[in-house]
Amino acid sequence: MTSPLFVPVDAYLVPSLPTVWFGVILFALAMYVALDGMDFGIGMLYATRDERDRETLLAAFGPIWDANEVWLVAFGTTLLAAFPAVYSRLLSEQYLLAILVVMSLLVRGVAPELREQRENAEWHELCDRLFVVGSTVTPLLLGTLVGSWIFGTAAISLPSLLTGVGVVALCLTSGAAFVAAKTSGSLADDMVRYGTASTVAYLGGVVVLLGVVYWLGPSDVRTLLLTAPAAAVVLASVGVGVGGLVAARRGRHRLWFGTTFVLSFLLVGLVAVLLYPTIYPASGLTIDAAVVSPLALNLTTVFGLPVLVLVLWYFKFLYGTFAGPVDGEGYTN
Amino acid sequence: MILDYSLVTIVQIVQQSALLSPEFGSRLQFGWTITVHIVFAALSIGLAPFIIYFTWKDVRTDDRRYTHLREFWTKVFAVGFVMGTVTGIPMSFQFGTNFPVFAEAAGEMIGGPLAFEAKMAFFLEAVFLGVLLFGRERVSDRTYVLSSVLTGAGAWLSGFWILVVNAWMQTPQGFELVERNGMEVAQLTDPVAAFFTPRMPWMYVHMINASVISVTLLVAGISAYFVWRKRDSEAWNTALRAAVVLLLVTAPFQAIHGDAYGRHIADTQEQKFAAMEAHYETGQADLHLIAVPRSLDAMTDPRTDNLFTISLPALGSFLASGGDFDAEITGLHEYDENPPVAVVFWSFRAMVGLGFLFIGLALWGGNLMRKGQLRERTRYLQAMMLASPLGFVALLTGWYVTEIGRQPWVIQDVLRTNDAVSTTLTASEVTGTLVAFVLLYLALVTAFGFTLKWLMEDELERMGVRDEGDRSRPQLPWVNGDD
């Protein structure tokens, strides 16, 4: 049958299109880890701040975090659109973990918004607590979910839990770097301290995680870990992480924030290396077996990719509008 | 041994009596989450025109009235948006967690529109809401107004893509069933047919208008409250007038459109239409204008014998067929399995009844406006305050007719809900998470209610009519009127 939209029905626009979409969903995941990860980090750092600083932190991420959060939805729906079998199996097989993720995301999502609605110390205290807990638990659970996905383990396993802890450390790093880039003085100095500790924890965590996987994992995972791409991603992470710390020490906070962005992408790069060419290790499903039919994927490509470019432009506009330093009153210039 | 035995028995009894089956539990869970979510989704859709109008007037005229209305309603919009986001994310997850067979079988058909929804609509709304909330001093007037338009467009587009998916589930087409990874899945063959299903335009117009009506009633009710507290508040008189004018357009339109929509349902989903009218025997159908249950049985199992009805003979056939009094309408007895008829029947009556009430309120308000008495007529102000949540009730009952009326199918005539549910899900998991969702969402709704209350209290303070010291003064008119 000829498609009324002149999109080929029986073949992919380019033969590698399924792999391209594997890349696109991981790109959305990386954007989520980088951007909302920084919001989670700010949420965790909240616990260390007094009322005045908390206002500053809120002001820093107030205009952008709604948009950051959407990357999770973009990731989920794109996974459903391109690889529905993975979406449905992952979520149904990790039922409780998936439900817990959305619930903690929910608590953390409403807390700062509700806080603003009332000038009352006890109310602020309650919302702040929920925000800190939600901001810590959500990346932990999400990391655990992703860990159990890529290592094909049950929800609660050493590799999956370590992945969760690693994601928490990474979020803390990017949150600290973002706040440092937006502020100055003792607040920024504190951020450098927290950021240093969390970077070391993150890099150490990744090494320990891969060690554990190598030690516990089946032989094909072992071979995979020793391949050039995996080694390259790990070495690059260490290099970028250390580079970020040097930038932080020298007061180049924006550059530091940039390196945390790269770190997030490298982490998702590691996910890609560990998965490819399978996409759902638990049932051995490969990218080619899990992908939707050519017509559906071609359409998603023709209409979806340009929109994705537009979305990136929105983000440039949004971050451009709210560039510059911030204090408790909001953006200062 | 005896203790052991009795413990096992107790556990079994508790499990049998308290735990829901994975299918029923999943349906309740999805039904409950969408019940809460749809209210906030409709709030975004319905507030959009108000936000755009107030923002545009504010920027253009620099009139304090509009600045004020813009600020108040943008705050409501922002809180509603966050609530809508956090209550919506679990729903997209639930396709995978609770209905994975549906997600895998229909993924190719529904995934594309849902991904468009996220990329095209949701980002648009979230990004420009940030600008709208925090960017008044940071972007030009023109960009600011544009941000309000884009935020609203995001909300309306979001609804569009969601309804593309839902309409496909009601009237599926543009696919063929093929075998993939060991299961039967729907493969896209004709995208135009699949995206623009017969139901789509009906649903979209009806749902958008319903959202606008719901929010218009909310705006009218809140404005009426402030006007009632301070009659010369220019800002709130303006908002009240705007709401009444919008209601005059949207409420009658919904009735006309709803009638035609009903005919479309009779054409495409006979079983649902029969459930809406509790029409059991195939043959000529009456139209029940008013139905009152004679007993509790009639409440749970509405049949003509058990109901006191005021009906127009054969008009059901006339309306369903578009002009033939003798048209034969298939009755519910013809099907092996029917939706819960009582829920559909009474929901439909509630929706239609409320719809006519809204028309009445609109005409009453329009008449008062013509006579220049809108702000003086306390009865009207109080009626609008009471009616402020009713739009959402109509919206929800309408949604129940659509969704529950389609059972036992999740995709009409293609996939049964029962077959779509996860095979690994246990009764205790689904029951436990249902309880958690109920509590969590109730907490959210309560928090939203309080937010609205605090916003209104701040507003009263600003208007200079809130008396902190005097606790005896009634806050809400239906507690104790003071005119």
mmCIF file with all atom_site columns, C-alpha atoms in Angstrom, chain A residues 1 3-5 21 62-63 66-67 69-71 73-74 77-78 80-81 84-85 87-89 91-92 95-96 98-99 102-103 105-107 109-110 113-114 117-118 123 285 289-293 295-296 299 303-304 307-308 311 314-315 317-318 321-323 331 333, chain B residues 29 78-79 81-83 85-86 89-90 92-93 96-98 100 103-104 107-108 111-112 114-116 118-120 122-124 126-131 134-135 138-139 143 180-181 187-192 422 424-425 429-430 433 436-437 440-441 444 447 451 454:
data_model
loop_
_atom_site.group_PDB
_atom_site.id
_atom_site.type_symbol
_atom_site.label_atom_id
_atom_site.label_alt_id
_atom_site.label_comp_id
_atom_site.label_asym_id
_atom_site.label_entity_id
_atom_site.label_seq_id
_atom_site.pdbx_PDB_ins_code
_atom_site.Cartn_x
_atom_site.Cartn_y
_atom_site.Cartn_z
_atom_site.occupancy
_atom_site.B_iso_or_equiv
_atom_site.pdbx_formal_charge
_atom_site.auth_seq_id
_atom_site.auth_comp_id
_atom_site.auth_asym_id
_atom_site.auth_atom_id
_atom_site.pdbx_PDB_model_num
ATOM 1   C CA . MET A 1 1   ? 0.000  0.000   0.000  1.00 0.00 ? 1   MET A CA 1
ATOM 2   C CA . SER A 1 3   ? 1.273  5.811   2.146  1.00 0.00 ? 3   SER A CA 1
ATOM 3   C CA . PRO A 1 4   ? -0.665 9.023   1.548  1.00 0.00 ? 4   PRO A CA 1
ATOM 4   C CA . LEU A 1 5   ? 2.254  10.900  3.087  1.00 0.00 ? 5   LEU A CA 1
ATOM 5   C CA . TRP A 1 21  ? 16.086 6.124   17.597 1.00 0.00 ? 21  TRP A CA 1
ATOM 6   C CA . GLY A 1 62  ? 12.155 28.364  39.581 1.00 0.00 ? 62  GLY A CA 1
ATOM 7   C CA . PRO A 1 63  ? 11.741 29.380  35.936 1.00 0.00 ? 63  PRO A CA 1
ATOM 8   C CA . ASP A 1 66  ? 9.020  22.646  34.961 1.00 0.00 ? 66  ASP A CA 1
ATOM 9   C CA . ALA A 1 67  ? 10.588 22.421  31.535 1.00 0.00 ? 67  ALA A CA 1
ATOM 10  C CA . GLU A 1 69  ? 11.059 17.681  34.113 1.00 0.00 ? 69  GLU A CA 1
ATOM 11  C CA . VAL A 1 70  ? 9.394  17.248  30.737 1.00 0.00 ? 70  VAL A CA 1
ATOM 12  C CA . TRP A 1 71  ? 12.479 15.412  29.446 1.00 0.00 ? 71  TRP A CA 1
ATOM 13  C CA . VAL A 1 73  ? 8.046  12.408  29.740 1.00 0.00 ? 73  VAL A CA 1
ATOM 14  C CA . ALA A 1 74  ? 9.811  12.891  26.417 1.00 0.00 ? 74  ALA A CA 1
ATOM 15  C CA . THR A 1 77  ? 6.808  8.519   25.404 1.00 0.00 ? 77  THR A CA 1
ATOM 16  C CA . THR A 1 78  ? 9.579  8.243   22.812 1.00 0.00 ? 78  THR A CA 1
ATOM 17  C CA . LEU A 1 80  ? 6.839  3.866   23.883 1.00 0.00 ? 80  LEU A CA 1
ATOM 18  C CA . ALA A 1 81  ? 6.651  5.254   20.353 1.00 0.00 ? 81  ALA A CA 1
ATOM 19  C CA . PRO A 1 84  ? 6.805  -0.291  22.927 1.00 0.00 ? 84  PRO A CA 1
ATOM 20  C CA . ALA A 1 85  ? 7.881  -3.791  23.935 1.00 0.00 ? 85  ALA A CA 1
ATOM 21  C CA . TYR A 1 87  ? 8.432  0.257   27.642 1.00 0.00 ? 87  TYR A CA 1
ATOM 22  C CA . SER A 1 88  ? 5.747  -2.204  28.616 1.00 0.00 ? 88  SER A CA 1
ATOM 23  C CA . ARG A 1 89  ? 8.069  -4.983  29.811 1.00 0.00 ? 89  ARG A CA 1
ATOM 24  C CA . LEU A 1 91  ? 7.549  -1.018  33.644 1.00 0.00 ? 91  LEU A CA 1
ATOM 25  C CA . SER A 1 92  ? 5.416  -4.099  34.254 1.00 0.00 ? 92  SER A CA 1
ATOM 26  C CA . TYR A 1 95  ? 6.046  -2.670  38.919 1.00 0.00 ? 95  TYR A CA 1
ATOM 27  C CA . LEU A 1 96  ? 6.626  -1.488  42.469 1.00 0.00 ? 96  LEU A CA 1
ATOM 28  C CA . ALA A 1 98  ? 8.170  2.192   38.769 1.00 0.00 ? 98  ALA A CA 1
ATOM 29  C CA . ILE A 1 99  ? 5.188  3.182   40.901 1.00 0.00 ? 99  ILE A CA 1
ATOM 30  C CA . VAL A 1 102 ? 6.308  8.339   40.071 1.00 0.00 ? 102 VAL A CA 1
ATOM 31  C CA . MET A 1 103 ? 5.129  8.805   43.623 1.00 0.00 ? 103 MET A CA 1
ATOM 32  C CA . LEU A 1 105 ? 8.555  12.413  41.706 1.00 0.00 ? 105 LEU A CA 1
ATOM 33  C CA . LEU A 1 106 ? 5.084  13.640  42.524 1.00 0.00 ? 106 LEU A CA 1
ATOM 34  C CA . VAL A 1 107 ? 5.910  14.615  46.098 1.00 0.00 ? 107 VAL A CA 1
ATOM 35  C CA . GLY A 1 109 ? 7.307  18.093  42.182 1.00 0.00 ? 109 GLY A CA 1
ATOM 36  C CA . VAL A 1 110 ? 4.609  19.779  44.211 1.00 0.00 ? 110 VAL A CA 1
ATOM 37  C CA . GLU A 1 113 ? 5.363  25.074  44.309 1.00 0.00 ? 113 GLU A CA 1
ATOM 38  C CA . LEU A 1 114 ? 3.162  24.666  47.385 1.00 0.00 ? 114 LEU A CA 1
ATOM 39  C CA . GLN A 1 117 ? 1.782  29.734  48.321 1.00 0.00 ? 117 GLN A CA 1
ATOM 40  C CA . ARG A 1 118 ? 1.920  30.606  51.964 1.00 0.00 ? 118 ARG A CA 1
ATOM 41  C CA . TRP A 1 123 ? 4.380  25.149  56.223 1.00 0.00 ? 123 TRP A CA 1
ATOM 42  C CA . LEU A 1 285 ? 15.358 -8.282  23.054 1.00 0.00 ? 285 LEU A CA 1
ATOM 43  C CA . ALA A 1 289 ? 13.338 -6.934  17.328 1.00 0.00 ? 289 ALA A CA 1
ATOM 44  C CA . ALA A 1 290 ? 11.799 -4.340  19.638 1.00 0.00 ? 290 ALA A CA 1
ATOM 45  C CA . VAL A 1 291 ? 11.423 -1.483  17.174 1.00 0.00 ? 291 VAL A CA 1
ATOM 46  C CA . VAL A 1 292 ? 8.087  -0.533  15.612 1.00 0.00 ? 292 VAL A CA 1
ATOM 47  C CA . SER A 1 293 ? 7.259  -1.024  11.940 1.00 0.00 ? 293 SER A CA 1
ATOM 48  C CA . LEU A 1 295 ? 6.037  3.260   8.501  1.00 0.00 ? 295 LEU A CA 1
ATOM 49  C CA . ALA A 1 296 ? 5.514  4.211   12.152 1.00 0.00 ? 296 ALA A CA 1
ATOM 50  C CA . LEU A 1 299 ? 6.641  9.083   10.473 1.00 0.00 ? 299 LEU A CA 1
ATOM 51  C CA . PHE A 1 303 ? 7.598  14.776  12.261 1.00 0.00 ? 303 PHE A CA 1
ATOM 52  C CA . GLY A 1 304 ? 9.367  14.151  15.528 1.00 0.00 ? 304 GLY A CA 1
ATOM 53  C CA . VAL A 1 307 ? 10.166 19.173  16.709 1.00 0.00 ? 307 VAL A CA 1
ATOM 54  C CA . LEU A 1 308 ? 13.060 17.982  18.841 1.00 0.00 ? 308 LEU A CA 1
ATOM 55  C CA . VAL A 1 311 ? 12.517 22.053  21.615 1.00 0.00 ? 311 VAL A CA 1
ATOM 56  C CA . TYR A 1 314 ? 13.091 26.710  23.280 1.00 0.00 ? 314 TYR A CA 1
ATOM 57  C CA . PHE A 1 315 ? 15.581 25.649  25.906 1.00 0.00 ? 315 PHE A CA 1
ATOM 58  C CA . PHE A 1 317 ? 15.659 30.803  24.711 1.00 0.00 ? 317 PHE A CA 1
ATOM 59  C CA . LEU A 1 318 ? 14.545 29.877  28.220 1.00 0.00 ? 318 LEU A CA 1
ATOM 60  C CA . THR A 1 321 ? 16.165 34.652  29.302 1.00 0.00 ? 321 THR A CA 1
ATOM 61  C CA . PHE A 1 322 ? 17.109 33.534  32.774 1.00 0.00 ? 322 PHE A CA 1
ATOM 62  C CA . ALA A 1 323 ? 20.876 33.721  32.433 1.00 0.00 ? 323 ALA A CA 1
ATOM 63  C CA . TYR A 1 331 ? 17.233 37.083  38.981 1.00 0.00 ? 331 TYR A CA 1
ATOM 64  C CA . ASN A 1 333 ? 19.852 41.587  36.153 1.00 0.00 ? 333 ASN A CA 1
ATOM 65  C CA . GLN B 2 29  ? -6.324 2.925   39.753 1.00 0.00 ? 29  GLN B CA 1
ATOM 66  C CA . ALA B 2 78  ? 0.970  27.668  37.676 1.00 0.00 ? 78  ALA B CA 1
ATOM 67  C CA . VAL B 2 79  ? -0.145 25.595  40.645 1.00 0.00 ? 79  VAL B CA 1
ATOM 68  C CA . PHE B 2 81  ? 0.030  23.092  35.863 1.00 0.00 ? 81  PHE B CA 1
ATOM 69  C CA . VAL B 2 82  ? 2.351  21.528  38.435 1.00 0.00 ? 82  VAL B CA 1
ATOM 70  C CA . MET B 2 83  ? -0.538 19.437  39.761 1.00 0.00 ? 83  MET B CA 1
ATOM 71  C CA . THR B 2 85  ? 2.149  17.418  35.486 1.00 0.00 ? 85  THR B CA 1
ATOM 72  C CA . VAL B 2 86  ? 2.701  15.336  38.586 1.00 0.00 ? 86  VAL B CA 1
ATOM 73  C CA . ILE B 2 89  ? 3.193  11.308  34.765 1.00 0.00 ? 89  ILE B CA 1
ATOM 74  C CA . PRO B 2 90  ? 1.858  8.295   36.746 1.00 0.00 ? 90  PRO B CA 1
ATOM 75  C CA . SER B 2 92  ? 1.645  7.434   31.250 1.00 0.00 ? 92  SER B CA 1
ATOM 76  C CA . PHE B 2 93  ? 3.578  5.025   33.464 1.00 0.00 ? 93  PHE B CA 1
ATOM 77  C CA . GLY B 2 96  ? 3.357  0.148   31.125 1.00 0.00 ? 96  GLY B CA 1
ATOM 78  C CA . THR B 2 97  ? 2.965  -0.917  34.740 1.00 0.00 ? 97  THR B CA 1
ATOM 79  C CA . ASN B 2 98  ? -0.682 -2.022  34.733 1.00 0.00 ? 98  ASN B CA 1
ATOM 80  C CA . PRO B 2 100 ? 1.566  -3.611  29.405 1.00 0.00 ? 100 PRO B CA 1
ATOM 81  C CA . ALA B 2 103 ? 1.046  -0.689  25.644 1.00 0.00 ? 103 ALA B CA 1
ATOM 82  C CA . GLU B 2 104 ? 2.868  -3.315  23.610 1.00 0.00 ? 104 GLU B CA 1
ATOM 83  C CA . GLY B 2 107 ? 2.401  1.087   21.191 1.00 0.00 ? 107 GLY B CA 1
ATOM 84  C CA . GLU B 2 108 ? 2.880  1.738   17.520 1.00 0.00 ? 108 GLU B CA 1
ATOM 85  C CA . GLY B 2 111 ? 3.203  6.027   21.025 1.00 0.00 ? 111 GLY B CA 1
ATOM 86  C CA . GLY B 2 112 ? 3.629  8.490   18.166 1.00 0.00 ? 112 GLY B CA 1
ATOM 87  C CA . LEU B 2 114 ? 1.924  10.613  22.918 1.00 0.00 ? 114 LEU B CA 1
ATOM 88  C CA . ALA B 2 115 ? 5.516  11.415  21.984 1.00 0.00 ? 115 ALA B CA 1
ATOM 89  C CA . PHE B 2 116 ? 4.257  14.383  19.952 1.00 0.00 ? 116 PHE B CA 1
ATOM 90  C CA . ALA B 2 118 ? 5.402  15.547  25.084 1.00 0.00 ? 118 ALA B CA 1
ATOM 91  C CA . LYS B 2 119 ? 7.648  17.154  22.498 1.00 0.00 ? 119 LYS B CA 1
ATOM 92  C CA . MET B 2 120 ? 5.268  19.528  20.789 1.00 0.00 ? 120 MET B CA 1
ATOM 93  C CA . PHE B 2 122 ? 4.163  19.785  26.925 1.00 0.00 ? 122 PHE B CA 1
ATOM 94  C CA . PHE B 2 123 ? 7.564  21.421  26.362 1.00 0.00 ? 123 PHE B CA 1
ATOM 95  C CA . LEU B 2 124 ? 5.888  24.433  24.815 1.00 0.00 ? 124 LEU B CA 1
ATOM 96  C CA . ALA B 2 126 ? 6.370  24.280  30.418 1.00 0.00 ? 126 ALA B CA 1
ATOM 97  C CA . VAL B 2 127 ? 9.014  26.486  28.796 1.00 0.00 ? 127 VAL B CA 1
ATOM 98  C CA . PHE B 2 128 ? 6.771  29.474  28.178 1.00 0.00 ? 128 PHE B CA 1
ATOM 99  C CA . LEU B 2 129 ? 5.042  29.147  31.524 1.00 0.00 ? 129 LEU B CA 1
ATOM 100 C CA . GLY B 2 130 ? 8.479  29.766  33.043 1.00 0.00 ? 130 GLY B CA 1
ATOM 101 C CA . VAL B 2 131 ? 8.714  32.959  31.010 1.00 0.00 ? 131 VAL B CA 1
ATOM 102 C CA . PHE B 2 134 ? 9.154  34.943  36.032 1.00 0.00 ? 134 PHE B CA 1
ATOM 103 C CA . GLY B 2 135 ? 9.879  36.914  32.907 1.00 0.00 ? 135 GLY B CA 1
ATOM 104 C CA . ARG B 2 138 ? 13.069 40.205  31.421 1.00 0.00 ? 138 ARG B CA 1
ATOM 105 C CA . VAL B 2 139 ? 11.385 39.981  28.021 1.00 0.00 ? 139 VAL B CA 1
ATOM 106 C CA . THR B 2 143 ? 7.383  38.365  23.766 1.00 0.00 ? 143 THR B CA 1
ATOM 107 C CA . ARG B 2 180 ? 5.575  -9.600  16.783 1.00 0.00 ? 180 ARG B CA 1
ATOM 108 C CA . ASN B 2 181 ? 7.756  -10.978 19.592 1.00 0.00 ? 181 ASN B CA 1
ATOM 109 C CA . GLN B 2 187 ? 0.754  -2.290  12.994 1.00 0.00 ? 187 GLN B CA 1
ATOM 110 C CA . LEU B 2 188 ? 0.190  1.112   11.435 1.00 0.00 ? 188 LEU B CA 1
ATOM 111 C CA . THR B 2 189 ? -0.924 0.945   7.812  1.00 0.00 ? 189 THR B CA 1
ATOM 112 C CA . ASP B 2 190 ? -2.644 4.260   7.245  1.00 0.00 ? 190 ASP B CA 1
ATOM 113 C CA . PRO B 2 191 ? -1.502 7.134   9.464  1.00 0.00 ? 191 PRO B CA 1
ATOM 114 C CA . VAL B 2 192 ? -4.109 9.605   8.250  1.00 0.00 ? 192 VAL B CA 1
ATOM 115 C CA . SER B 2 422 ? -0.304 -7.215  33.243 1.00 0.00 ? 422 SER B CA 1
ATOM 116 C CA . THR B 2 424 ? 2.752  -10.505 36.421 1.00 0.00 ? 424 THR B CA 1
ATOM 117 C CA . LEU B 2 425 ? 0.766  -8.072  38.539 1.00 0.00 ? 425 LEU B CA 1
ATOM 118 C CA . GLU B 2 429 ? 0.467  -5.103  44.535 1.00 0.00 ? 429 GLU B CA 1
ATOM 119 C CA . VAL B 2 430 ? -2.437 -3.524  42.741 1.00 0.00 ? 430 VAL B CA 1
ATOM 120 C CA . THR B 2 433 ? -0.630 0.885   45.104 1.00 0.00 ? 433 THR B CA 1
ATOM 121 C CA . ALA B 2 436 ? -1.321 4.734   48.042 1.00 0.00 ? 436 ALA B CA 1
ATOM 122 C CA . PHE B 2 437 ? -2.573 6.586   44.954 1.00 0.00 ? 437 PHE B CA 1
ATOM 123 C CA . LEU B 2 440 ? -1.569 10.718  47.716 1.00 0.00 ? 440 LEU B CA 1
ATOM 124 C CA . TYR B 2 441 ? -3.982 12.233  45.232 1.00 0.00 ? 441 TYR B CA 1
ATOM 125 C CA . LEU B 2 444 ? -2.830 16.789  46.417 1.00 0.00 ? 444 LEU B CA 1
ATOM 126 C CA . ALA B 2 447 ? -3.355 20.997  49.012 1.00 0.00 ? 447 ALA B CA 1
ATOM 127 C CA . THR B 2 451 ? -3.776 26.970  47.849 1.00 0.00 ? 451 THR B CA 1
ATOM 128 C CA . TRP B 2 454 ? -4.863 31.145  50.613 1.00 0.00 ? 454 TRP B CA 1
#
